[in-house]
Amino acid sequence: MSFLKWLVLVMFQFYYIFHLSIAQPEFEFHVCADSNITEFSPNSAYDTNLNTTLSSVSRNMDSFGFYNTSIALNSDTISVIAQCRGDVQLQVCRDCINNATRKILEVCPYKKSAFGYYESCQLRYSNESIIGTETLYIEG
């Protein structure tokens, strides 16, 4: 095999492996807030608070695969709820939620409310209270 062919093959394999290692799996279903009222500006206080809150979700999951929190910083309320299926091991749950916290910001950029789920876990955040609030998502 010529050196050039070998180099191209190695570069392709490197790209493929690197790309797979950083790509987040696609949600089975997700919903983003659909109104301009529920958008926030990049680098705003809400953006910072949301990123800080979401970055701590996976490591704060309880042993049953559940986590919820609400914080209010600078008059910006952020509520987050995350849970995994009951048969999912804790580390798999944390990995799933870690993927979800990254993917939700990718598929719902600058939205104050979003929901997404994988087969093993689901994540929701909002600028309003989540616990005790009924929300209907219609898949279609």
mmCIF file with all atom_site columns, C-alpha atoms in Angstrom:
data_model
loop_
_atom_site.group_PDB
_atom_site.id
_atom_site.type_symbol
_atom_site.label_atom_id
_atom_site.label_alt_id
_atom_site.label_comp_id
_atom_site.label_asym_id
_atom_site.label_entity_id
_atom_site.label_seq_id
_atom_site.pdbx_PDB_ins_code
_atom_site.Cartn_x
_atom_site.Cartn_y
_atom_site.Cartn_z
_atom_site.occupancy
_atom_site.B_iso_or_equiv
_atom_site.pdbx_formal_charge
_atom_site.auth_seq_id
_atom_site.auth_comp_id
_atom_site.auth_asym_id
_atom_site.auth_atom_id
_atom_site.pdbx_PDB_model_num
ATOM 1   C CA . MET A 1 1   ? 0.000   0.000  0.000  1.00 0.00 ? 1   MET A CA 1
ATOM 2   C CA . SER A 1 2   ? 1.430   3.341  -0.926 1.00 0.00 ? 2   SER A CA 1
ATOM 3   C CA . PHE A 1 3   ? 2.158   5.855  1.765  1.00 0.00 ? 3   PHE A CA 1
ATOM 4   C CA . LEU A 1 4   ? -0.511  8.251  0.474  1.00 0.00 ? 4   LEU A CA 1
ATOM 5   C CA . LYS A 1 5   ? -3.239  5.593  0.599  1.00 0.00 ? 5   LYS A CA 1
ATOM 6   C CA . TRP A 1 6   ? -2.123  4.581  4.074  1.00 0.00 ? 6   TRP A CA 1
ATOM 7   C CA . LEU A 1 7   ? -2.160  8.201  5.246  1.00 0.00 ? 7   LEU A CA 1
ATOM 8   C CA . VAL A 1 8   ? -5.669  8.793  3.866  1.00 0.00 ? 8   VAL A CA 1
ATOM 9   C CA . LEU A 1 9   ? -6.908  5.602  5.531  1.00 0.00 ? 9   LEU A CA 1
ATOM 10  C CA . VAL A 1 10  ? -5.408  6.580  8.891  1.00 0.00 ? 10  VAL A CA 1
ATOM 11  C CA . MET A 1 11  ? -6.836  10.090 8.650  1.00 0.00 ? 11  MET A CA 1
ATOM 12  C CA . PHE A 1 12  ? -10.283 8.735  7.815  1.00 0.00 ? 12  PHE A CA 1
ATOM 13  C CA . GLN A 1 13  ? -10.184 6.334  10.770 1.00 0.00 ? 13  GLN A CA 1
ATOM 14  C CA . PHE A 1 14  ? -9.023  9.093  13.101 1.00 0.00 ? 14  PHE A CA 1
ATOM 15  C CA . TYR A 1 15  ? -11.807 11.386 11.922 1.00 0.00 ? 15  TYR A CA 1
ATOM 16  C CA . TYR A 1 16  ? -14.416 8.635  12.299 1.00 0.00 ? 16  TYR A CA 1
ATOM 17  C CA . ILE A 1 17  ? -13.306 7.711  15.828 1.00 0.00 ? 17  ILE A CA 1
ATOM 18  C CA . PHE A 1 18  ? -12.992 11.355 16.919 1.00 0.00 ? 18  PHE A CA 1
ATOM 19  C CA . HIS A 1 19  ? -16.367 12.275 15.433 1.00 0.00 ? 19  HIS A CA 1
ATOM 20  C CA . LEU A 1 20  ? -18.100 9.378  17.205 1.00 0.00 ? 20  LEU A CA 1
ATOM 21  C CA . SER A 1 21  ? -16.522 10.294 20.524 1.00 0.00 ? 21  SER A CA 1
ATOM 22  C CA . ILE A 1 22  ? -17.925 13.829 20.517 1.00 0.00 ? 22  ILE A CA 1
ATOM 23  C CA . ALA A 1 23  ? -21.285 13.284 18.821 1.00 0.00 ? 23  ALA A CA 1
ATOM 24  C CA . GLN A 1 24  ? -24.312 13.214 21.102 1.00 0.00 ? 24  GLN A CA 1
ATOM 25  C CA . PRO A 1 25  ? -26.964 10.616 20.324 1.00 0.00 ? 25  PRO A CA 1
ATOM 26  C CA . GLU A 1 26  ? -30.221 11.953 18.930 1.00 0.00 ? 26  GLU A CA 1
ATOM 27  C CA . PHE A 1 27  ? -33.214 12.299 21.260 1.00 0.00 ? 27  PHE A CA 1
ATOM 28  C CA . GLU A 1 28  ? -36.064 9.897  20.617 1.00 0.00 ? 28  GLU A CA 1
ATOM 29  C CA . PHE A 1 29  ? -38.336 12.890 21.203 1.00 0.00 ? 29  PHE A CA 1
ATOM 30  C CA . HIS A 1 30  ? -37.818 16.504 22.207 1.00 0.00 ? 30  HIS A CA 1
ATOM 31  C CA . VAL A 1 31  ? -39.843 19.699 22.481 1.00 0.00 ? 31  VAL A CA 1
ATOM 32  C CA . CYS A 1 32  ? -38.505 23.241 22.597 1.00 0.00 ? 32  CYS A CA 1
ATOM 33  C CA . ALA A 1 33  ? -40.431 26.287 23.756 1.00 0.00 ? 33  ALA A CA 1
ATOM 34  C CA . ASP A 1 34  ? -41.968 27.695 20.599 1.00 0.00 ? 34  ASP A CA 1
ATOM 35  C CA . SER A 1 35  ? -42.363 31.350 21.453 1.00 0.00 ? 35  SER A CA 1
ATOM 36  C CA . ASN A 1 36  ? -39.959 34.275 21.173 1.00 0.00 ? 36  ASN A CA 1
ATOM 37  C CA . ILE A 1 37  ? -41.042 35.199 24.703 1.00 0.00 ? 37  ILE A CA 1
ATOM 38  C CA . THR A 1 38  ? -39.288 32.084 25.987 1.00 0.00 ? 38  THR A CA 1
ATOM 39  C CA . GLU A 1 39  ? -35.928 32.841 24.400 1.00 0.00 ? 39  GLU A CA 1
ATOM 40  C CA . PHE A 1 40  ? -32.900 34.239 26.169 1.00 0.00 ? 40  PHE A CA 1
ATOM 41  C CA . SER A 1 41  ? -29.816 36.035 24.909 1.00 0.00 ? 41  SER A CA 1
ATOM 42  C CA . PRO A 1 42  ? -26.410 34.405 24.602 1.00 0.00 ? 42  PRO A CA 1
ATOM 43  C CA . ASN A 1 43  ? -24.114 35.197 27.544 1.00 0.00 ? 43  ASN A CA 1
ATOM 44  C CA . SER A 1 44  ? -27.055 36.523 29.580 1.00 0.00 ? 44  SER A CA 1
ATOM 45  C CA . ALA A 1 45  ? -27.524 35.776 33.282 1.00 0.00 ? 45  ALA A CA 1
ATOM 46  C CA . TYR A 1 46  ? -30.116 33.129 32.339 1.00 0.00 ? 46  TYR A CA 1
ATOM 47  C CA . ASP A 1 47  ? -27.647 31.483 29.941 1.00 0.00 ? 47  ASP A CA 1
ATOM 48  C CA . THR A 1 48  ? -24.974 31.331 32.634 1.00 0.00 ? 48  THR A CA 1
ATOM 49  C CA . ASN A 1 49  ? -27.397 30.047 35.279 1.00 0.00 ? 49  ASN A CA 1
ATOM 50  C CA . LEU A 1 50  ? -28.823 27.392 32.946 1.00 0.00 ? 50  LEU A CA 1
ATOM 51  C CA . ASN A 1 51  ? -25.397 26.114 31.925 1.00 0.00 ? 51  ASN A CA 1
ATOM 52  C CA . THR A 1 52  ? -24.264 26.009 35.555 1.00 0.00 ? 52  THR A CA 1
ATOM 53  C CA . THR A 1 53  ? -27.401 24.164 36.653 1.00 0.00 ? 53  THR A CA 1
ATOM 54  C CA . LEU A 1 54  ? -27.382 21.642 33.799 1.00 0.00 ? 54  LEU A CA 1
ATOM 55  C CA . SER A 1 55  ? -23.686 20.900 34.281 1.00 0.00 ? 55  SER A CA 1
ATOM 56  C CA . SER A 1 56  ? -24.388 19.605 37.800 1.00 0.00 ? 56  SER A CA 1
ATOM 57  C CA . VAL A 1 57  ? -27.443 17.440 37.077 1.00 0.00 ? 57  VAL A CA 1
ATOM 58  C CA . SER A 1 58  ? -25.773 14.116 36.199 1.00 0.00 ? 58  SER A CA 1
ATOM 59  C CA . ARG A 1 59  ? -23.455 14.104 39.216 1.00 0.00 ? 59  ARG A CA 1
ATOM 60  C CA . ASN A 1 60  ? -26.336 14.980 41.579 1.00 0.00 ? 60  ASN A CA 1
ATOM 61  C CA . MET A 1 61  ? -28.652 12.144 40.489 1.00 0.00 ? 61  MET A CA 1
ATOM 62  C CA . ASP A 1 62  ? -29.817 10.144 43.503 1.00 0.00 ? 62  ASP A CA 1
ATOM 63  C CA . SER A 1 63  ? -29.336 6.369  43.697 1.00 0.00 ? 63  SER A CA 1
ATOM 64  C CA . PHE A 1 64  ? -32.819 5.880  42.207 1.00 0.00 ? 64  PHE A CA 1
ATOM 65  C CA . GLY A 1 65  ? -31.951 7.894  39.081 1.00 0.00 ? 65  GLY A CA 1
ATOM 66  C CA . PHE A 1 66  ? -33.903 11.038 39.927 1.00 0.00 ? 66  PHE A CA 1
ATOM 67  C CA . TYR A 1 67  ? -32.992 14.693 40.389 1.00 0.00 ? 67  TYR A CA 1
ATOM 68  C CA . ASN A 1 68  ? -34.882 17.942 40.557 1.00 0.00 ? 68  ASN A CA 1
ATOM 69  C CA . THR A 1 69  ? -33.949 21.448 41.538 1.00 0.00 ? 69  THR A CA 1
ATOM 70  C CA . SER A 1 70  ? -35.187 24.993 41.221 1.00 0.00 ? 70  SER A CA 1
ATOM 71  C CA . ILE A 1 71  ? -32.981 28.003 41.582 1.00 0.00 ? 71  ILE A CA 1
ATOM 72  C CA . ALA A 1 72  ? -33.640 31.705 41.333 1.00 0.00 ? 72  ALA A CA 1
ATOM 73  C CA . LEU A 1 73  ? -30.630 33.857 40.589 1.00 0.00 ? 73  LEU A CA 1
ATOM 74  C CA . ASN A 1 74  ? -30.922 37.490 39.555 1.00 0.00 ? 74  ASN A CA 1
ATOM 75  C CA . SER A 1 75  ? -34.710 37.061 39.181 1.00 0.00 ? 75  SER A CA 1
ATOM 76  C CA . ASP A 1 76  ? -34.196 34.243 36.654 1.00 0.00 ? 76  ASP A CA 1
ATOM 77  C CA . THR A 1 77  ? -35.855 31.039 37.842 1.00 0.00 ? 77  THR A CA 1
ATOM 78  C CA . ILE A 1 78  ? -34.610 27.739 36.475 1.00 0.00 ? 78  ILE A CA 1
ATOM 79  C CA . SER A 1 79  ? -36.310 24.452 37.309 1.00 0.00 ? 79  SER A CA 1
ATOM 80  C CA . VAL A 1 80  ? -34.787 21.150 36.214 1.00 0.00 ? 80  VAL A CA 1
ATOM 81  C CA . ILE A 1 81  ? -36.060 17.610 36.533 1.00 0.00 ? 81  ILE A CA 1
ATOM 82  C CA . ALA A 1 82  ? -34.201 14.527 35.331 1.00 0.00 ? 82  ALA A CA 1
ATOM 83  C CA . GLN A 1 83  ? -34.992 10.860 35.733 1.00 0.00 ? 83  GLN A CA 1
ATOM 84  C CA . CYS A 1 84  ? -33.987 7.485  34.414 1.00 0.00 ? 84  CYS A CA 1
ATOM 85  C CA . ARG A 1 85  ? -35.883 4.262  33.918 1.00 0.00 ? 85  ARG A CA 1
ATOM 86  C CA . GLY A 1 86  ? -35.927 2.153  37.063 1.00 0.00 ? 86  GLY A CA 1
ATOM 87  C CA . ASP A 1 87  ? -33.952 -0.709 35.516 1.00 0.00 ? 87  ASP A CA 1
ATOM 88  C CA . VAL A 1 88  ? -31.035 1.499  34.431 1.00 0.00 ? 88  VAL A CA 1
ATOM 89  C CA . GLN A 1 89  ? -27.797 1.275  36.417 1.00 0.00 ? 89  GLN A CA 1
ATOM 90  C CA . LEU A 1 90  ? -26.730 4.519  38.084 1.00 0.00 ? 90  LEU A CA 1
ATOM 91  C CA . GLN A 1 91  ? -23.615 5.099  35.949 1.00 0.00 ? 91  GLN A CA 1
ATOM 92  C CA . VAL A 1 92  ? -25.578 4.442  32.742 1.00 0.00 ? 92  VAL A CA 1
ATOM 93  C CA . CYS A 1 93  ? -28.216 6.854  34.061 1.00 0.00 ? 93  CYS A CA 1
ATOM 94  C CA . ARG A 1 94  ? -25.631 9.548  34.739 1.00 0.00 ? 94  ARG A CA 1
ATOM 95  C CA . ASP A 1 95  ? -24.090 9.083  31.295 1.00 0.00 ? 95  ASP A CA 1
ATOM 96  C CA . CYS A 1 96  ? -27.532 9.331  29.686 1.00 0.00 ? 96  CYS A CA 1
ATOM 97  C CA . ILE A 1 97  ? -28.397 12.514 31.601 1.00 0.00 ? 97  ILE A CA 1
ATOM 98  C CA . ASN A 1 98  ? -24.975 13.958 30.809 1.00 0.00 ? 98  ASN A CA 1
ATOM 99  C CA . ASN A 1 99  ? -25.686 13.400 27.097 1.00 0.00 ? 99  ASN A CA 1
ATOM 100 C CA . ALA A 1 100 ? -29.179 14.876 27.511 1.00 0.00 ? 100 ALA A CA 1
ATOM 101 C CA . THR A 1 101 ? -27.930 18.066 29.182 1.00 0.00 ? 101 THR A CA 1
ATOM 102 C CA . ARG A 1 102 ? -25.590 18.675 26.253 1.00 0.00 ? 102 ARG A CA 1
ATOM 103 C CA . LYS A 1 103 ? -28.008 17.648 23.517 1.00 0.00 ? 103 LYS A CA 1
ATOM 104 C CA . ILE A 1 104 ? -30.925 19.735 24.830 1.00 0.00 ? 104 ILE A CA 1
ATOM 105 C CA . LEU A 1 105 ? -28.842 22.918 24.505 1.00 0.00 ? 105 LEU A CA 1
ATOM 106 C CA . GLU A 1 106 ? -27.904 21.892 20.969 1.00 0.00 ? 106 GLU A CA 1
ATOM 107 C CA . VAL A 1 107 ? -31.442 21.149 19.729 1.00 0.00 ? 107 VAL A CA 1
ATOM 108 C CA . CYS A 1 108 ? -33.157 23.954 21.693 1.00 0.00 ? 108 CYS A CA 1
ATOM 109 C CA . PRO A 1 109 ? -30.652 26.817 21.643 1.00 0.00 ? 109 PRO A CA 1
ATOM 110 C CA . TYR A 1 110 ? -31.554 29.841 23.768 1.00 0.00 ? 110 TYR A CA 1
ATOM 111 C CA . LYS A 1 111 ? -34.948 28.466 24.812 1.00 0.00 ? 111 LYS A CA 1
ATOM 112 C CA . LYS A 1 112 ? -36.092 28.953 28.401 1.00 0.00 ? 112 LYS A CA 1
ATOM 113 C CA . SER A 1 113 ? -38.031 25.692 28.354 1.00 0.00 ? 113 SER A CA 1
ATOM 114 C CA . ALA A 1 114 ? -37.241 22.319 26.787 1.00 0.00 ? 114 ALA A CA 1
ATOM 115 C CA . PHE A 1 115 ? -37.858 18.596 27.173 1.00 0.00 ? 115 PHE A CA 1
ATOM 116 C CA . GLY A 1 116 ? -36.022 15.637 25.702 1.00 0.00 ? 116 GLY A CA 1
ATOM 117 C CA . TYR A 1 117 ? -35.831 11.933 26.242 1.00 0.00 ? 117 TYR A CA 1
ATOM 118 C CA . TYR A 1 118 ? -33.745 8.957  25.322 1.00 0.00 ? 118 TYR A CA 1
ATOM 119 C CA . GLU A 1 119 ? -34.748 5.352  25.856 1.00 0.00 ? 119 GLU A CA 1
ATOM 120 C CA . SER A 1 120 ? -33.071 5.327  29.285 1.00 0.00 ? 120 SER A CA 1
ATOM 121 C CA . CYS A 1 121 ? -33.635 8.850  30.600 1.00 0.00 ? 121 CYS A CA 1
ATOM 122 C CA . GLN A 1 122 ? -35.459 12.131 30.258 1.00 0.00 ? 122 GLN A CA 1
ATOM 123 C CA . LEU A 1 123 ? -34.667 15.748 31.060 1.00 0.00 ? 123 LEU A CA 1
ATOM 124 C CA . ARG A 1 124 ? -36.778 18.855 31.326 1.00 0.00 ? 124 ARG A CA 1
ATOM 125 C CA . TYR A 1 125 ? -35.909 22.415 32.252 1.00 0.00 ? 125 TYR A CA 1
ATOM 126 C CA . SER A 1 126 ? -38.069 25.508 32.423 1.00 0.00 ? 126 SER A CA 1
ATOM 127 C CA . ASN A 1 127 ? -38.182 29.088 33.612 1.00 0.00 ? 127 ASN A CA 1
ATOM 128 C CA . GLU A 1 128 ? -41.359 28.124 35.503 1.00 0.00 ? 128 GLU A CA 1
ATOM 129 C CA . SER A 1 129 ? -42.061 25.601 38.242 1.00 0.00 ? 129 SER A CA 1
ATOM 130 C CA . ILE A 1 130 ? -42.139 22.003 36.988 1.00 0.00 ? 130 ILE A CA 1
ATOM 131 C CA . ILE A 1 131 ? -43.169 20.003 40.052 1.00 0.00 ? 131 ILE A CA 1
ATOM 132 C CA . GLY A 1 132 ? -46.939 19.999 40.434 1.00 0.00 ? 132 GLY A CA 1
ATOM 133 C CA . THR A 1 133 ? -47.474 21.475 36.969 1.00 0.00 ? 133 THR A CA 1
ATOM 134 C CA . GLU A 1 134 ? -49.210 19.426 34.298 1.00 0.00 ? 134 GLU A CA 1
ATOM 135 C CA . THR A 1 135 ? -47.726 19.687 30.828 1.00 0.00 ? 135 THR A CA 1
ATOM 136 C CA . LEU A 1 136 ? -48.950 17.911 27.722 1.00 0.00 ? 136 LEU A CA 1
ATOM 137 C CA . TYR A 1 137 ? -46.505 17.047 24.946 1.00 0.00 ? 137 TYR A CA 1
ATOM 138 C CA . ILE A 1 138 ? -48.058 15.690 21.782 1.00 0.00 ? 138 ILE A CA 1
ATOM 139 C CA . GLU A 1 139 ? -45.757 13.624 19.625 1.00 0.00 ? 139 GLU A CA 1
ATOM 140 C CA . GLY A 1 140 ? -46.523 13.855 15.978 1.00 0.00 ? 140 GLY A CA 1
#
